[in-house]
């Protein structure tokens, strides 16, 4: 194995890991605010109290952030959605929360909601077409929110895939054409090759199987820190 | 942005119209938006000047269109300081409204927009077959199940939701935008509940199975047939409406 390539790989892994932890770190004050509002006044009318923490989380790579409630957690509304997008000033995003409306999209089917609900753990969803909020190719970072020990919704942050790509590209480039960052399903987030573009599934290696088997680092696949993001790099012949 | 409409749907709704000076086209677009619930009951419409700018037509044209909507009872104009045009949504989308809309549409326009929709939805299905993860397939199955017993507005919603999910599974923001745009342009016309949901449900299940099997050509072909079937039914109803 070529030493410079190993070092370059280390750098990518460290950068992605730091980037992911940075996003989750910015959600922590929002998580605390959401849990305290839900503990005191679980109502849609009270959700505005978390706005300072939402707008505080925006910036850098984070272009959208907020809280999305689980059904029937709020006293005055079946669904709850407090979400803001970056800008000066930040703008609030409204979606239809009325199941009878033509426009209603059931967010409780979205993975950014279901995975934290079912696992109790933080999650990165995507890359995916976020037709609910951004209308863009997006990564959504979510953390489960609890109330009285049970799941009450998620706090989350949106990052555009193109911005994530911009951030990691310089270091990824050093690894040459066979290098890419994948999610746990083996979907490409960023790659150095047009033959394996963003959004495509890598089929040469069984990433989901490797993941379920404990994600042991090898010459081809390496997990980026504690994140569900995998660095794949071809062995140089 | 107000509640009741995703911003993509809303911007598609107010996208500039191709032919300038078509009061009928503006009226038709607004009728679709109201009868399909894109614009909520009691919602205030933008000013005539704003609507004109958004549609890319003159204020005279917008005024003409609003007169037509008032006659159909879909818009109410209030005078005074808090005045303006307000939506009066029908409790149930009245069959008369879509009948009128379908009567107006020309088969050549229907064919043209149908071709466009086929190109987008067919390509989306093919790419979805290449790029769907098990998670995507699970969502497509859920969207398919929605149609099993759906009727009325639920049928329309479930049809649109399924095709939106396919475009998203294609991992393509552009095809998804186009899908949303065409859905709002064809209004609820294409997915009028003209048949039992079970029939569509079977077609969606077959498309989902082809996507799951990573068979892009089949997924595209089945999607095109599914859409052509819907367009055929529309044409039949259209001709039926014109019959003396």
Tab-separated table of C-alpha atoms in Angstrom:
chain	number	residue	atom	x	y	z
A	1	UNK	CA	0.000	0.000	0.000
A	2	UNK	CA	1.246	3.463	-0.916
A	3	UNK	CA	1.987	5.606	2.119
A	4	UNK	CA	0.933	8.953	0.706
A	5	UNK	CA	-2.409	7.437	-0.246
A	6	UNK	CA	-2.919	6.075	3.254
A	7	UNK	CA	-2.171	9.511	4.683
A	8	UNK	CA	-4.491	11.191	2.185
A	9	UNK	CA	-7.183	8.680	3.178
A	10	UNK	CA	-6.618	9.483	6.854
A	11	UNK	CA	-7.091	13.155	6.095
A	12	UNK	CA	-10.400	12.576	4.315
A	13	UNK	CA	-11.670	10.350	7.132
A	14	UNK	CA	-10.703	12.929	9.744
A	15	UNK	CA	-12.222	15.811	7.831
A	16	UNK	CA	-15.554	14.065	7.195
A	17	UNK	CA	-15.716	12.935	10.795
A	18	UNK	CA	-15.037	16.484	12.070
A	19	UNK	CA	-17.586	17.913	9.663
A	20	UNK	CA	-20.311	15.486	10.794
A	21	UNK	CA	-19.575	16.015	14.481
A	22	UNK	CA	-19.633	19.775	13.865
A	23	UNK	CA	-23.168	19.609	12.436
A	24	UNK	CA	-24.474	17.431	15.284
A	25	UNK	CA	-22.741	19.713	17.818
A	26	UNK	CA	-24.672	22.716	16.454
A	27	UNK	CA	-27.930	20.838	16.971
A	28	UNK	CA	-27.317	20.219	20.685
A	29	UNK	CA	-28.641	23.577	22.001
A	30	UNK	CA	-31.679	23.115	19.731
A	31	UNK	CA	-32.233	19.610	21.116
A	32	UNK	CA	-32.120	20.958	24.690
A	33	UNK	CA	-34.530	23.791	23.827
A	34	UNK	CA	-36.995	21.437	22.094
A	35	UNK	CA	-36.970	18.987	25.012
A	36	UNK	CA	-37.538	21.737	27.546
A	37	UNK	CA	-40.438	23.284	25.587
A	38	UNK	CA	-42.052	19.860	25.157
A	39	UNK	CA	-41.638	19.097	28.863
A	40	UNK	CA	-43.301	22.370	29.878
A	41	UNK	CA	-45.824	23.224	27.150
A	42	UNK	CA	-46.193	20.569	24.456
A	43	UNK	CA	-48.144	22.718	21.990
A	44	UNK	CA	-47.652	23.983	18.458
A	45	UNK	CA	-48.295	27.473	19.788
A	46	UNK	CA	-45.232	27.183	22.065
A	47	UNK	CA	-42.819	25.984	19.389
A	48	UNK	CA	-41.799	29.551	18.555
A	49	UNK	CA	-39.739	29.488	21.768
A	50	UNK	CA	-37.081	27.349	20.074
A	51	UNK	CA	-36.541	29.867	17.240
A	52	UNK	CA	-33.404	31.460	18.742
A	53	UNK	CA	-31.724	28.037	18.885
A	54	UNK	CA	-32.917	27.177	15.364
A	55	UNK	CA	-31.525	30.337	13.807
A	56	UNK	CA	-28.350	29.935	15.877
A	57	UNK	CA	-27.806	26.515	14.291
A	58	UNK	CA	-28.034	27.942	10.761
A	59	UNK	CA	-24.871	28.992	8.964
A	60	UNK	CA	-21.769	27.400	7.513
A	61	UNK	CA	-22.826	24.211	5.756
A	62	UNK	CA	-26.224	24.191	7.506
A	63	UNK	CA	-28.858	25.733	5.242
A	64	UNK	CA	-31.943	24.592	7.148
A	65	UNK	CA	-32.712	23.512	10.705
A	66	UNK	CA	-35.595	22.929	13.050
A	67	UNK	CA	-37.811	20.577	14.983
A	68	UNK	CA	-40.393	18.143	13.628
A	69	UNK	CA	-42.752	16.523	16.092
A	70	UNK	CA	-43.995	12.968	16.220
A	71	UNK	CA	-47.772	12.649	15.649
A	72	UNK	CA	-50.025	13.384	18.630
A	73	UNK	CA	-47.243	14.780	20.826
A	74	UNK	CA	-48.527	18.343	20.748
A	75	UNK	CA	-51.733	19.101	22.567
A	76	UNK	CA	-53.175	21.386	19.907
A	77	UNK	CA	-52.014	19.803	16.656
A	78	UNK	CA	-51.503	16.288	15.332
A	79	UNK	CA	-48.301	17.302	13.563
A	80	UNK	CA	-45.733	19.956	14.405
A	81	UNK	CA	-43.154	21.564	12.182
A	82	UNK	CA	-40.872	24.439	13.141
A	83	UNK	CA	-38.285	24.759	10.403
A	84	UNK	CA	-36.183	27.662	9.166
A	85	UNK	CA	-33.903	28.126	6.188
A	86	UNK	CA	-30.718	30.207	6.155
A	87	UNK	CA	-30.737	33.713	4.699
A	88	UNK	CA	-30.753	37.250	5.930
A	89	UNK	CA	-33.122	37.162	7.611
A	90	UNK	CA	-33.810	33.408	7.980
A	91	UNK	CA	-37.158	32.333	6.534
A	92	UNK	CA	-39.681	30.024	8.121
A	93	UNK	CA	-40.748	27.057	6.047
A	94	UNK	CA	-44.379	25.996	6.019
A	95	UNK	CA	-45.649	22.676	4.819
A	96	UNK	CA	-49.161	21.364	4.738
A	97	UNK	CA	-49.943	19.645	8.048
A	98	UNK	CA	-53.543	18.919	7.101
A	99	UNK	CA	-53.959	15.254	6.100
A	100	UNK	CA	-57.069	16.237	4.131
A	101	UNK	CA	-55.145	18.590	1.862
A	102	UNK	CA	-54.013	17.756	-1.648
A	103	UNK	CA	-50.540	18.913	-0.647
A	104	UNK	CA	-50.142	16.905	2.479
A	105	UNK	CA	-46.948	14.877	2.459
A	106	UNK	CA	-46.657	12.425	5.310
A	107	UNK	CA	-43.251	13.150	6.817
A	108	UNK	CA	-43.565	10.209	9.211
A	109	UNK	CA	-42.531	8.039	6.236
A	110	UNK	CA	-39.279	9.900	5.640
A	111	UNK	CA	-36.121	8.132	6.784
A	112	UNK	CA	-34.813	11.215	8.564
A	113	UNK	CA	-37.817	10.747	10.841
A	114	UNK	CA	-38.236	6.958	11.000
A	115	UNK	CA	-34.605	5.964	11.658
A	116	UNK	CA	-34.135	8.088	14.820
A	117	UNK	CA	-37.622	6.968	15.911
A	118	UNK	CA	-36.881	3.265	15.454
A	119	UNK	CA	-33.246	3.206	16.616
A	120	UNK	CA	-33.222	5.958	19.215
A	121	UNK	CA	-30.001	7.179	17.610
A	122	UNK	CA	-28.873	10.123	15.532
A	123	UNK	CA	-28.962	9.626	11.775
A	124	UNK	CA	-27.758	11.104	8.519
A	125	UNK	CA	-30.277	10.658	5.737
A	126	UNK	CA	-29.320	10.931	2.118
A	127	UNK	CA	-28.091	11.952	-0.253
A	128	UNK	CA	-31.753	12.237	-1.338
A	129	UNK	CA	-34.087	14.581	-3.206
A	130	UNK	CA	-35.708	16.519	-0.396
A	131	UNK	CA	-39.025	17.358	-2.044
A	132	UNK	CA	-40.510	18.266	1.318
A	133	UNK	CA	-38.240	21.184	2.211
A	134	UNK	CA	-35.282	22.180	0.098
A	135	UNK	CA	-36.257	20.728	-3.305
A	136	UNK	CA	-32.543	19.976	-3.595
A	137	UNK	CA	-30.170	17.064	-3.316
A	138	UNK	CA	-29.596	17.057	0.407
A	139	UNK	CA	-28.124	15.377	3.469
A	140	UNK	CA	-30.360	15.634	6.528
A	141	UNK	CA	-28.851	15.191	9.984
A	142	UNK	CA	-31.371	14.281	12.690
A	143	UNK	CA	-31.318	13.546	16.439
A	144	UNK	CA	-34.288	11.972	18.270
A	145	UNK	CA	-36.077	14.220	20.780
A	146	UNK	CA	-37.721	12.626	23.774
A	147	UNK	CA	-40.432	13.630	26.164
A	148	UNK	CA	-41.011	11.651	29.334
A	149	UNK	CA	-38.726	8.916	28.034
A	150	UNK	CA	-40.500	8.353	24.728
A	151	UNK	CA	-39.881	9.517	21.169
A	152	UNK	CA	-41.399	12.937	20.514
A	153	UNK	CA	-39.854	13.953	17.201
A	154	UNK	CA	-36.516	15.012	15.761
A	155	UNK	CA	-34.327	18.069	15.578
A	156	UNK	CA	-32.448	18.296	12.324
A	157	UNK	CA	-30.211	20.164	9.938
A	158	UNK	CA	-30.059	20.194	6.144
A	159	UNK	CA	-26.793	20.329	4.197
A	160	UNK	CA	-26.732	20.586	0.408
A	161	UNK	CA	-24.779	17.753	-1.201
A	162	UNK	CA	-23.022	20.218	-3.517
A	163	UNK	CA	-21.698	22.205	-0.528
A	164	UNK	CA	-20.569	19.039	1.220
A	165	UNK	CA	-18.804	18.084	-2.009
A	166	UNK	CA	-17.115	21.484	-2.183
A	167	UNK	CA	-15.820	21.058	1.366
A	168	UNK	CA	-14.322	17.579	0.936
A	169	UNK	CA	-13.234	17.697	-2.714
A	170	UNK	CA	-9.699	19.088	-2.224
A	171	UNK	CA	-8.683	16.243	0.095
A	172	UNK	CA	-10.614	13.583	-1.795
A	173	UNK	CA	-8.885	14.536	-5.023
A	174	UNK	CA	-5.550	13.292	-3.696
A	175	UNK	CA	-6.973	9.745	-3.714
A	176	UNK	CA	-7.501	9.613	-7.473
A	177	UNK	CA	-10.314	8.306	-9.609
A	178	UNK	CA	-11.446	5.305	-7.572
A	179	UNK	CA	-12.242	7.281	-4.431
A	180	UNK	CA	-15.708	8.149	-3.161
A	181	UNK	CA	-17.666	8.826	0.016
A	182	UNK	CA	-20.747	6.620	0.400
A	183	UNK	CA	-23.635	6.349	2.801
A	184	UNK	CA	-24.402	3.102	4.635
A	185	UNK	CA	-26.561	1.870	1.734
A	186	UNK	CA	-23.607	2.257	-0.617
A	187	UNK	CA	-24.959	5.388	-2.296
A	188	UNK	CA	-22.360	7.868	-3.554
A	189	UNK	CA	-22.300	11.256	-1.798
A	190	UNK	CA	-19.166	12.532	-3.561
A	191	UNK	CA	-16.858	10.753	-5.958
A	192	UNK	CA	-13.865	11.432	-8.160
A	193	UNK	CA	-15.355	9.695	-11.164
A	194	UNK	CA	-18.204	10.420	-13.576
A	195	UNK	CA	-18.727	6.686	-13.959
A	196	UNK	CA	-19.776	6.444	-10.337
A	197	UNK	CA	-21.567	9.754	-9.903
A	198	UNK	CA	-23.272	11.274	-6.881
A	199	UNK	CA	-26.539	9.445	-6.241
A	200	UNK	CA	-25.548	6.172	-7.888
A	201	UNK	CA	-25.259	2.930	-5.936
A	202	UNK	CA	-21.890	1.180	-5.718
A	203	UNK	CA	-22.458	-2.452	-6.643
A	204	UNK	CA	-18.875	-3.794	-6.837
A	205	UNK	CA	-18.645	-3.915	-3.041
A	206	UNK	CA	-21.564	-4.894	-0.810
A	207	UNK	CA	-21.518	-1.897	1.517
A	208	UNK	CA	-24.697	-2.766	3.479
A	209	UNK	CA	-23.306	-6.269	4.209
A	210	UNK	CA	-19.912	-4.860	5.260
A	211	UNK	CA	-21.757	-2.404	7.471
A	212	UNK	CA	-23.885	-5.068	9.184
A	213	UNK	CA	-20.766	-7.178	9.723
A	214	UNK	CA	-19.266	-4.479	11.936
A	215	UNK	CA	-17.651	-2.118	9.397
A	216	UNK	CA	-14.104	-3.346	9.977
A	217	UNK	CA	-11.658	-1.016	8.196
A	218	UNK	CA	-9.944	-2.656	5.237
A	219	UNK	CA	-7.912	-1.678	2.205
A	220	UNK	CA	-11.040	-0.691	0.240
A	221	UNK	CA	-13.620	0.497	2.792
A	222	UNK	CA	-13.119	2.725	5.837
A	223	UNK	CA	-15.713	4.282	8.091
A	224	UNK	CA	-15.334	8.024	8.720
A	225	UNK	CA	-15.105	8.202	12.516
A	226	UNK	CA	-18.431	7.607	14.233
A	227	UNK	CA	-20.461	8.660	11.198
A	228	UNK	CA	-22.450	6.468	8.797
A	229	UNK	CA	-20.210	7.654	5.959
A	230	UNK	CA	-17.759	5.320	4.244
A	231	UNK	CA	-14.636	6.139	2.291
A	232	UNK	CA	-14.102	3.748	-0.598
A	233	UNK	CA	-10.812	3.800	-2.462
A	234	UNK	CA	-9.565	1.458	-5.138
A	235	UNK	CA	-6.307	-0.269	-4.507
A	236	UNK	CA	-3.834	1.210	-6.956
A	237	UNK	CA	-2.632	-1.471	-9.363
B	1	UNK	CA	-44.948	31.324	1.757
B	2	UNK	CA	-48.179	30.256	3.352
B	3	UNK	CA	-49.366	26.976	4.629
B	4	UNK	CA	-51.333	24.743	2.311
B	5	UNK	CA	-48.923	24.485	-0.570
B	6	UNK	CA	-45.329	23.407	-0.940
B	7	UNK	CA	-43.203	26.139	-2.428
B	8	UNK	CA	-42.368	24.069	-5.482
B	9	UNK	CA	-46.021	23.475	-6.227
B	10	UNK	CA	-46.824	27.093	-5.557
B	11	UNK	CA	-44.124	28.411	-7.853
B	12	UNK	CA	-45.187	25.955	-10.558
B	13	UNK	CA	-48.746	27.138	-10.092
B	14	UNK	CA	-47.742	30.742	-10.797
B	15	UNK	CA	-45.143	29.979	-13.461
B	16	UNK	CA	-45.407	32.324	-16.442
B	17	UNK	CA	-47.845	31.156	-19.087
B	18	UNK	CA	-46.556	30.480	-22.536
B	19	UNK	CA	-49.124	32.419	-24.500
B	20	UNK	CA	-49.672	35.970	-23.378
B	21	UNK	CA	-53.198	37.338	-23.145
B	22	UNK	CA	-54.955	34.099	-22.364
B	23	UNK	CA	-57.511	34.862	-19.697
B	24	UNK	CA	-58.872	31.320	-20.099
B	25	UNK	CA	-55.467	29.857	-19.351
B	26	UNK	CA	-55.052	31.968	-16.226
B	27	UNK	CA	-58.572	31.082	-15.113
B	28	UNK	CA	-57.973	27.373	-15.791
B	29	UNK	CA	-54.752	27.409	-13.778
B	30	UNK	CA	-56.513	29.091	-10.851
B	31	UNK	CA	-59.545	26.778	-11.076
B	32	UNK	CA	-57.206	23.781	-10.865
B	33	UNK	CA	-55.376	25.294	-7.915
B	34	UNK	CA	-58.593	25.961	-6.025
B	35	UNK	CA	-60.483	22.764	-6.814
B	36	UNK	CA	-57.406	20.713	-5.998
B	37	UNK	CA	-56.841	22.482	-2.710
B	38	UNK	CA	-53.549	24.138	-3.676
B	39	UNK	CA	-55.100	27.403	-2.611
B	40	UNK	CA	-56.845	27.096	0.709
B	41	UNK	CA	-60.353	28.231	1.491
B	42	UNK	CA	-60.378	31.903	2.575
B	43	UNK	CA	-56.822	32.365	1.318
B	44	UNK	CA	-56.217	35.829	-0.121
B	45	UNK	CA	-54.972	35.819	-3.708
B	46	UNK	CA	-52.040	38.050	-4.610
B	47	UNK	CA	-52.987	41.435	-6.071
B	48	UNK	CA	-53.962	41.664	-9.749
B	49	UNK	CA	-50.615	43.310	-10.474
B	50	UNK	CA	-48.708	40.524	-8.716
B	51	UNK	CA	-50.706	37.794	-10.439
B	52	UNK	CA	-50.118	39.487	-13.780
B	53	UNK	CA	-46.376	39.618	-13.110
B	54	UNK	CA	-46.284	35.971	-12.007
B	55	UNK	CA	-48.236	34.658	-14.978
B	56	UNK	CA	-46.514	37.019	-17.360
B	57	UNK	CA	-49.797	38.510	-18.638
B	58	UNK	CA	-51.470	41.927	-18.432
B	59	UNK	CA	-53.613	43.026	-15.464
B	60	UNK	CA	-56.561	43.245	-17.856
B	61	UNK	CA	-56.160	39.521	-18.570
B	62	UNK	CA	-55.985	38.706	-14.856
B	63	UNK	CA	-59.104	40.801	-14.197
B	64	UNK	CA	-60.943	38.894	-16.930
B	65	UNK	CA	-59.872	35.595	-15.423
B	66	UNK	CA	-61.040	36.676	-11.950
B	67	UNK	CA	-64.465	37.570	-13.363
B	68	UNK	CA	-64.746	34.016	-14.694
B	69	UNK	CA	-63.751	32.617	-11.302
B	70	UNK	CA	-66.303	34.794	-9.514
B	71	UNK	CA	-68.991	33.483	-11.851
B	72	UNK	CA	-68.014	29.950	-10.885
B	73	UNK	CA	-68.187	30.895	-7.211
B	74	UNK	CA	-64.531	30.044	-6.602
B	75	UNK	CA	-63.416	33.567	-5.733
B	76	UNK	CA	-65.045	36.264	-3.677
B	77	UNK	CA	-63.988	39.903	-3.903
B	78	UNK	CA	-64.277	42.020	-0.802
B	79	UNK	CA	-64.157	45.789	-0.779
B	80	UNK	CA	-62.527	48.047	1.750
B	81	UNK	CA	-59.281	48.341	3.620
B	82	UNK	CA	-58.841	44.599	4.157
B	83	UNK	CA	-60.309	43.901	0.743
B	84	UNK	CA	-59.041	41.769	-2.101
B	85	UNK	CA	-59.853	38.486	-3.814
B	86	UNK	CA	-60.384	35.514	-1.548
B	87	UNK	CA	-60.576	31.831	-2.394
B	88	UNK	CA	-63.865	30.025	-1.829
B	89	UNK	CA	-62.894	26.411	-1.948
B	90	UNK	CA	-65.631	23.910	-2.665
B	91	UNK	CA	-66.113	21.447	0.183
B	92	UNK	CA	-65.744	18.613	-2.297
B	93	UNK	CA	-64.082	19.319	-5.585
B	94	UNK	CA	-67.253	19.659	-7.659
B	95	UNK	CA	-67.413	17.389	-10.656
B	96	UNK	CA	-68.799	20.356	-12.592
B	97	UNK	CA	-65.558	22.277	-12.198
B	98	UNK	CA	-63.338	19.590	-13.660
B	99	UNK	CA	-65.897	18.754	-16.274
B	100	UNK	CA	-65.754	22.359	-17.409
B	101	UNK	CA	-61.962	22.254	-17.387
B	102	UNK	CA	-61.889	19.016	-19.322
B	103	UNK	CA	-64.383	20.329	-21.804
B	104	UNK	CA	-62.160	23.326	-22.488
B	105	UNK	CA	-58.932	21.443	-22.956
B	106	UNK	CA	-58.021	20.566	-26.525
B	107	UNK	CA	-56.885	17.056	-27.338
B	108	UNK	CA	-53.854	18.448	-29.141
B	109	UNK	CA	-52.752	20.287	-25.971
B	110	UNK	CA	-53.491	17.220	-23.901
B	111	UNK	CA	-51.359	15.148	-26.259
B	112	UNK	CA	-48.517	17.658	-26.065
B	113	UNK	CA	-48.408	17.950	-22.301
B	114	UNK	CA	-48.902	14.177	-22.108
B	115	UNK	CA	-45.801	13.631	-24.273
B	116	UNK	CA	-43.818	15.869	-21.959
B	117	UNK	CA	-45.064	14.065	-18.878
B	118	UNK	CA	-44.291	10.676	-20.426
B	119	UNK	CA	-40.731	11.795	-21.170
B	120	UNK	CA	-40.169	12.977	-17.581
B	121	UNK	CA	-41.943	10.200	-15.705
B	122	UNK	CA	-40.532	7.495	-18.012
B	123	UNK	CA	-36.965	8.699	-17.569
B	124	UNK	CA	-37.500	9.005	-13.814
B	125	UNK	CA	-38.706	5.393	-13.636
B	126	UNK	CA	-35.710	4.144	-15.615
B	127	UNK	CA	-33.231	5.984	-13.364
B	128	UNK	CA	-35.102	4.906	-10.246
B	129	UNK	CA	-34.582	1.292	-11.337
B	130	UNK	CA	-30.842	1.928	-11.555
B	131	UNK	CA	-30.556	3.880	-8.311
B	132	UNK	CA	-33.154	2.716	-5.802
B	133	UNK	CA	-31.990	1.407	-2.450
B	134	UNK	CA	-34.206	-0.955	-0.395
B	135	UNK	CA	-35.311	2.142	1.544
B	136	UNK	CA	-36.613	3.764	-1.659
B	137	UNK	CA	-38.450	0.578	-2.616
B	138	UNK	CA	-40.123	0.476	0.799
B	139	UNK	CA	-41.412	4.028	0.277
B	140	UNK	CA	-42.680	3.167	-3.211
B	141	UNK	CA	-44.572	0.193	-1.748
B	142	UNK	CA	-46.190	2.431	0.869
B	143	UNK	CA	-47.184	4.912	-1.835
B	144	UNK	CA	-48.581	2.018	-3.896
B	145	UNK	CA	-50.666	0.749	-0.972
B	146	UNK	CA	-52.209	4.206	-0.582
B	147	UNK	CA	-54.138	3.597	-3.793
B	148	UNK	CA	-55.665	0.282	-2.800
B	149	UNK	CA	-58.877	1.742	-1.470
B	150	UNK	CA	-58.438	5.388	-2.430
B	151	UNK	CA	-61.171	7.377	-4.098
B	152	UNK	CA	-61.910	11.042	-4.729
B	153	UNK	CA	-59.187	13.467	-3.733
B	154	UNK	CA	-57.275	10.680	-1.961
B	155	UNK	CA	-56.937	8.900	-5.295
B	156	UNK	CA	-55.515	12.036	-6.933
B	157	UNK	CA	-53.152	12.624	-4.037
B	158	UNK	CA	-51.939	9.026	-3.962
B	159	UNK	CA	-51.293	8.993	-7.727
B	160	UNK	CA	-49.260	12.186	-7.524
B	161	UNK	CA	-47.401	11.050	-4.422
B	162	UNK	CA	-46.349	7.806	-6.105
B	163	UNK	CA	-44.926	9.537	-9.174
B	164	UNK	CA	-43.198	12.093	-6.956
B	165	UNK	CA	-41.556	9.236	-5.024
B	166	UNK	CA	-40.369	7.637	-8.281
B	167	UNK	CA	-38.742	10.917	-9.356
B	168	UNK	CA	-37.106	11.249	-5.946
B	169	UNK	CA	-35.890	7.631	-6.132
B	170	UNK	CA	-34.234	8.575	-9.431
B	171	UNK	CA	-32.016	10.821	-7.232
B	172	UNK	CA	-32.781	13.672	-9.587
B	173	UNK	CA	-33.797	17.088	-8.228
B	174	UNK	CA	-34.460	18.302	-11.775
B	175	UNK	CA	-36.784	15.467	-12.735
B	176	UNK	CA	-38.526	15.909	-9.378
B	177	UNK	CA	-39.038	19.633	-10.089
B	178	UNK	CA	-40.406	18.809	-13.542
B	179	UNK	CA	-42.699	16.185	-12.071
B	180	UNK	CA	-44.125	18.685	-9.552
B	181	UNK	CA	-44.448	21.330	-12.244
B	182	UNK	CA	-46.247	19.043	-14.696
B	183	UNK	CA	-48.502	17.715	-11.967
B	184	UNK	CA	-49.657	21.227	-11.213
B	185	UNK	CA	-49.935	22.121	-14.891
B	186	UNK	CA	-52.020	19.083	-15.766
B	187	UNK	CA	-53.893	20.035	-12.651
B	188	UNK	CA	-55.829	17.209	-11.210
B	189	UNK	CA	-56.902	16.432	-14.730
B	190	UNK	CA	-54.626	13.514	-15.382
B	191	UNK	CA	-55.439	11.856	-12.099
B	192	UNK	CA	-59.128	12.487	-11.940
B	193	UNK	CA	-60.681	9.644	-10.009
B	194	UNK	CA	-62.241	8.093	-13.115
B	195	UNK	CA	-61.650	4.510	-12.096
B	196	UNK	CA	-61.355	2.356	-8.987
B	197	UNK	CA	-58.053	2.785	-7.173
B	198	UNK	CA	-57.358	-0.940	-7.278
B	199	UNK	CA	-56.637	-0.797	-11.014
B	200	UNK	CA	-54.039	1.949	-10.631
B	201	UNK	CA	-52.724	0.218	-7.558
B	202	UNK	CA	-51.905	-2.885	-9.626
B	203	UNK	CA	-50.097	-0.734	-12.207
B	204	UNK	CA	-48.085	1.005	-9.497
B	205	UNK	CA	-47.227	-2.370	-7.974
B	206	UNK	CA	-45.917	-3.581	-11.342
B	207	UNK	CA	-43.814	-0.420	-11.804
B	208	UNK	CA	-42.447	-0.814	-8.268
B	209	UNK	CA	-41.577	-4.462	-8.934
B	210	UNK	CA	-39.685	-3.490	-12.115
B	211	UNK	CA	-37.778	-0.793	-10.204
B	212	UNK	CA	-37.025	-3.302	-7.442
B	213	UNK	CA	-35.716	-5.752	-10.055
B	214	UNK	CA	-33.463	-2.969	-11.413
B	215	UNK	CA	-35.163	-3.406	-14.804
B	216	UNK	CA	-35.046	0.160	-16.114
B	217	UNK	CA	-36.496	-0.541	-19.548
B	218	UNK	CA	-39.498	-2.344	-18.096
B	219	UNK	CA	-40.051	0.343	-15.440
B	220	UNK	CA	-40.083	2.977	-18.160
B	221	UNK	CA	-42.397	0.993	-20.428
B	222	UNK	CA	-44.887	0.261	-17.617
B	223	UNK	CA	-44.849	3.916	-16.540
B	224	UNK	CA	-45.531	5.075	-20.092
B	225	UNK	CA	-48.417	2.602	-20.448
B	226	UNK	CA	-49.830	3.671	-17.091
B	227	UNK	CA	-49.786	7.336	-18.144
B	228	UNK	CA	-51.134	6.616	-21.622
B	229	UNK	CA	-54.007	4.737	-20.022
B	230	UNK	CA	-54.828	7.764	-17.873
B	231	UNK	CA	-54.570	10.084	-20.891
B	232	UNK	CA	-56.819	7.780	-22.939
B	233	UNK	CA	-59.472	7.805	-20.259
B	234	UNK	CA	-59.287	11.592	-20.135
B	235	UNK	CA	-59.692	11.844	-23.903
B	236	UNK	CA	-62.723	9.526	-23.719
B	237	UNK	CA	-64.343	11.640	-21.031
B	238	UNK	CA	-63.489	14.797	-22.967
B	239	UNK	CA	-65.148	13.456	-26.112
B	240	UNK	CA	-68.078	12.230	-24.058
B	241	UNK	CA	-68.550	15.711	-22.631
B	242	UNK	CA	-68.630	17.220	-26.100
B	243	UNK	CA	-71.146	14.719	-27.380
B	244	UNK	CA	-74.476	16.380	-28.232
